[in-house]
């Protein structure tokens, strides 16, 4: 965790994004690092955890990080938590809370509130269209014998 915190300190001073760092670890060895690169990459998804997950998957040659843990300098935001679940990471360790991040100006409270609402009740307008066409693609994939489940 100290390395993730130190990484957040180092990269913050570069002006590449927020003061966040993350490490993916397997068998007590660092597999990959991630730093917040939102500003540098002009990419709102370039959070430290996402970058660490992408790097670890590339290094391990797998879309699954089962058997790995992630150390993050701050509690992962909803987007990063979703990526952590999708990557099948075994455990999350974090230092600061999302409330600490909110106090520093990184407020995800809208997302936390909105995610639990049905789509029509959210502030961001959402409308469902062409479900049957899209459903046909999903059903074809589900029946496919050569699909790679994840």
mmCIF file of C-alpha atoms in Angstrom:
data_model
loop_
_atom_site.group_PDB
_atom_site.id
_atom_site.type_symbol
_atom_site.label_atom_id
_atom_site.label_comp_id
_atom_site.label_asym_id
_atom_site.label_seq_id
_atom_site.Cartn_x
_atom_site.Cartn_y
_atom_site.Cartn_z
ATOM 1 C CA UNK A 1 0.000 0.000 0.000
ATOM 2 C CA UNK A 2 2.847 2.372 0.737
ATOM 3 C CA UNK A 3 4.055 1.940 -2.848
ATOM 4 C CA UNK A 4 0.596 2.794 -4.217
ATOM 5 C CA UNK A 5 0.520 5.886 -2.006
ATOM 6 C CA UNK A 6 4.033 6.881 -3.054
ATOM 7 C CA UNK A 7 3.100 6.381 -6.713
ATOM 8 C CA UNK A 8 0.087 8.659 -6.203
ATOM 9 C CA UNK A 9 2.396 11.276 -4.702
ATOM 10 C CA UNK A 10 4.953 11.017 -7.529
ATOM 11 C CA UNK A 11 2.476 11.112 -10.413
ATOM 12 C CA UNK A 12 0.397 13.908 -8.871
ATOM 13 C CA UNK A 13 3.456 16.121 -9.120
ATOM 14 C CA UNK A 14 3.661 15.386 -12.873
ATOM 15 C CA UNK A 15 0.259 17.014 -13.449
ATOM 16 C CA UNK A 16 -1.075 13.995 -15.373
ATOM 17 C CA UNK A 17 -4.268 13.638 -13.362
ATOM 18 C CA UNK A 18 -5.558 13.194 -9.830
ATOM 19 C CA UNK A 19 -3.402 11.990 -6.940
ATOM 20 C CA UNK A 20 -4.193 8.300 -7.252
ATOM 21 C CA UNK A 21 -2.067 5.169 -7.593
ATOM 22 C CA UNK A 22 -2.858 1.457 -7.814
ATOM 23 C CA UNK A 23 -0.930 -1.811 -7.923
ATOM 24 C CA UNK A 24 -2.006 -5.268 -9.056
ATOM 25 C CA UNK A 25 -0.267 -7.925 -6.969
ATOM 26 C CA UNK A 26 -0.043 -11.699 -7.352
ATOM 27 C CA UNK A 27 1.764 -13.954 -4.894
ATOM 28 C CA UNK A 28 3.036 -10.861 -3.039
ATOM 29 C CA UNK A 29 4.756 -9.547 -6.197
ATOM 30 C CA UNK A 30 3.764 -6.386 -8.039
ATOM 31 C CA UNK A 31 2.499 -7.383 -11.489
ATOM 32 C CA UNK A 32 1.496 -3.909 -12.702
ATOM 33 C CA UNK A 33 1.147 -0.280 -11.651
ATOM 34 C CA UNK A 34 -1.403 2.315 -12.550
ATOM 35 C CA UNK A 35 -1.471 6.059 -12.141
ATOM 36 C CA UNK A 36 -4.256 8.516 -12.784
ATOM 37 C CA UNK A 37 -3.709 9.663 -16.378
ATOM 38 C CA UNK A 38 -7.064 11.366 -16.990
ATOM 39 C CA UNK A 39 -5.588 14.775 -17.853
ATOM 40 C CA UNK A 40 -2.497 13.524 -19.683
ATOM 41 C CA UNK A 41 -4.432 11.092 -21.894
ATOM 42 C CA UNK A 42 -7.586 13.215 -22.229
ATOM 43 C CA UNK A 43 -9.399 10.072 -21.089
ATOM 44 C CA UNK A 44 -11.967 10.191 -18.260
ATOM 45 C CA UNK A 45 -11.599 6.406 -17.829
ATOM 46 C CA UNK A 46 -7.827 6.535 -17.223
ATOM 47 C CA UNK A 47 -8.110 6.086 -13.458
ATOM 48 C CA UNK A 48 -5.209 4.439 -11.623
ATOM 49 C CA UNK A 49 -7.087 1.181 -11.055
ATOM 50 C CA UNK A 50 -8.167 0.923 -14.696
ATOM 51 C CA UNK A 51 -4.607 1.563 -15.912
ATOM 52 C CA UNK A 52 -3.234 -1.032 -13.448
ATOM 53 C CA UNK A 53 -5.826 -3.600 -14.587
ATOM 54 C CA UNK A 54 -5.080 -2.962 -18.272
ATOM 55 C CA UNK A 55 -1.341 -3.268 -17.655
ATOM 56 C CA UNK A 56 -1.709 -6.444 -15.591
ATOM 57 C CA UNK A 57 -3.940 -8.105 -18.189
ATOM 58 C CA UNK A 58 -1.470 -7.240 -20.946
ATOM 59 C CA UNK A 59 1.492 -8.544 -18.896
ATOM 60 C CA UNK A 60 -0.288 -11.772 -17.907
ATOM 61 C CA UNK A 61 -1.867 -12.265 -21.316
ATOM 62 C CA UNK A 62 -5.313 -12.782 -19.847
ATOM 63 C CA UNK A 63 -8.570 -10.929 -19.347
ATOM 64 C CA UNK A 64 -8.878 -12.562 -15.911
ATOM 65 C CA UNK A 65 -6.924 -11.394 -12.899
ATOM 66 C CA UNK A 66 -8.191 -14.183 -10.638
ATOM 67 C CA UNK A 67 -5.519 -14.836 -8.056
ATOM 68 C CA UNK A 68 -4.557 -11.160 -7.920
ATOM 69 C CA UNK A 69 -5.216 -8.380 -5.433
ATOM 70 C CA UNK A 70 -5.338 -4.650 -6.052
ATOM 71 C CA UNK A 71 -3.923 -1.980 -3.766
ATOM 72 C CA UNK A 72 -5.356 1.492 -4.369
ATOM 73 C CA UNK A 73 -4.411 4.748 -2.685
ATOM 74 C CA UNK A 74 -8.132 5.545 -2.501
ATOM 75 C CA UNK A 75 -11.359 3.556 -2.413
ATOM 76 C CA UNK A 76 -12.184 2.744 -6.039
ATOM 77 C CA UNK A 77 -14.921 4.777 -7.706
ATOM 78 C CA UNK A 78 -17.966 2.961 -9.152
ATOM 79 C CA UNK A 79 -16.339 2.633 -12.599
ATOM 80 C CA UNK A 80 -13.161 1.155 -11.130
ATOM 81 C CA UNK A 81 -15.106 -1.171 -8.842
ATOM 82 C CA UNK A 82 -17.001 -2.491 -11.853
ATOM 83 C CA UNK A 83 -13.698 -3.101 -13.673
ATOM 84 C CA UNK A 84 -12.299 -4.856 -10.591
ATOM 85 C CA UNK A 85 -15.300 -7.183 -10.519
ATOM 86 C CA UNK A 86 -15.071 -7.818 -14.280
ATOM 87 C CA UNK A 87 -11.351 -8.613 -13.936
ATOM 88 C CA UNK A 88 -12.181 -11.166 -11.206
ATOM 89 C CA UNK A 89 -9.647 -9.676 -8.784
ATOM 90 C CA UNK A 90 -9.695 -11.568 -5.475
ATOM 91 C CA UNK A 91 -9.339 -8.690 -3.026
ATOM 92 C CA UNK A 92 -9.282 -4.888 -2.851
ATOM 93 C CA UNK A 93 -7.103 -2.974 -0.430
ATOM 94 C CA UNK A 94 -7.539 0.818 -0.223
ATOM 95 C CA UNK A 95 -6.252 3.714 1.871
ATOM 96 C CA UNK A 96 -8.466 6.827 1.624
ATOM 97 C CA UNK A 97 -12.260 6.490 1.443
ATOM 98 C CA UNK A 98 -14.522 7.840 -1.266
ATOM 99 C CA UNK A 99 -15.637 10.450 1.285
ATOM 100 C CA UNK A 100 -11.994 11.565 1.663
ATOM 101 C CA UNK A 101 -11.829 11.904 -2.133
ATOM 102 C CA UNK A 102 -15.071 13.875 -2.135
ATOM 103 C CA UNK A 103 -13.636 16.276 0.447
ATOM 104 C CA UNK A 104 -10.642 16.817 -1.844
ATOM 105 C CA UNK A 105 -12.873 17.645 -4.830
ATOM 106 C CA UNK A 106 -13.320 14.193 -6.423
ATOM 107 C CA UNK A 107 -17.026 13.749 -5.807
ATOM 108 C CA UNK A 108 -18.610 10.560 -7.089
ATOM 109 C CA UNK A 109 -21.743 10.916 -4.946
ATOM 110 C CA UNK A 110 -23.957 11.576 -7.984
ATOM 111 C CA UNK A 111 -22.857 8.274 -9.531
ATOM 112 C CA UNK A 112 -23.396 6.375 -6.272
ATOM 113 C CA UNK A 113 -26.958 7.794 -6.090
ATOM 114 C CA UNK A 114 -27.806 7.363 -9.757
ATOM 115 C CA UNK A 115 -26.546 3.798 -10.238
ATOM 116 C CA UNK A 116 -29.208 2.345 -7.939
ATOM 117 C CA UNK A 117 -32.079 4.117 -9.721
ATOM 118 C CA UNK A 118 -34.005 2.635 -12.635
ATOM 119 C CA UNK A 119 -32.832 4.151 -15.962
ATOM 120 C CA UNK A 120 -35.898 6.391 -16.409
ATOM 121 C CA UNK A 121 -35.375 7.954 -12.953
ATOM 122 C CA UNK A 122 -31.764 9.026 -13.561
ATOM 123 C CA UNK A 123 -30.653 12.613 -14.207
ATOM 124 C CA UNK A 124 -28.942 11.525 -17.429
ATOM 125 C CA UNK A 125 -31.723 10.863 -19.951
ATOM 126 C CA UNK A 126 -31.791 7.198 -20.964
ATOM 127 C CA UNK A 127 -34.073 5.507 -23.490
ATOM 128 C CA UNK A 128 -34.210 1.911 -24.647
ATOM 129 C CA UNK A 129 -34.549 1.285 -28.390
ATOM 130 C CA UNK A 130 -34.140 -1.657 -30.807
ATOM 131 C CA UNK A 131 -34.035 -4.262 -28.032
ATOM 132 C CA UNK A 132 -35.169 -7.152 -30.262
ATOM 133 C CA UNK A 133 -32.366 -6.545 -32.784
ATOM 134 C CA UNK A 134 -29.711 -6.371 -30.087
ATOM 135 C CA UNK A 135 -31.207 -9.332 -28.214
ATOM 136 C CA UNK A 136 -30.829 -11.494 -31.327
ATOM 137 C CA UNK A 137 -27.048 -10.837 -31.266
ATOM 138 C CA UNK A 138 -26.819 -11.733 -27.567
ATOM 139 C CA UNK A 139 -28.822 -14.923 -28.030
ATOM 140 C CA UNK A 140 -26.669 -15.984 -30.983
ATOM 141 C CA UNK A 141 -23.543 -15.463 -28.870
ATOM 142 C CA UNK A 142 -25.081 -17.412 -25.959
ATOM 143 C CA UNK A 143 -25.736 -20.404 -28.266
ATOM 144 C CA UNK A 144 -22.281 -20.273 -29.868
ATOM 145 C CA UNK A 145 -20.110 -23.298 -29.127
ATOM 146 C CA UNK A 146 -16.858 -21.373 -29.625
ATOM 147 C CA UNK A 147 -17.551 -18.412 -27.333
ATOM 148 C CA UNK A 148 -15.034 -17.501 -24.663
ATOM 149 C CA UNK A 149 -16.956 -16.892 -21.438
ATOM 150 C CA UNK A 150 -15.764 -14.202 -19.066
#
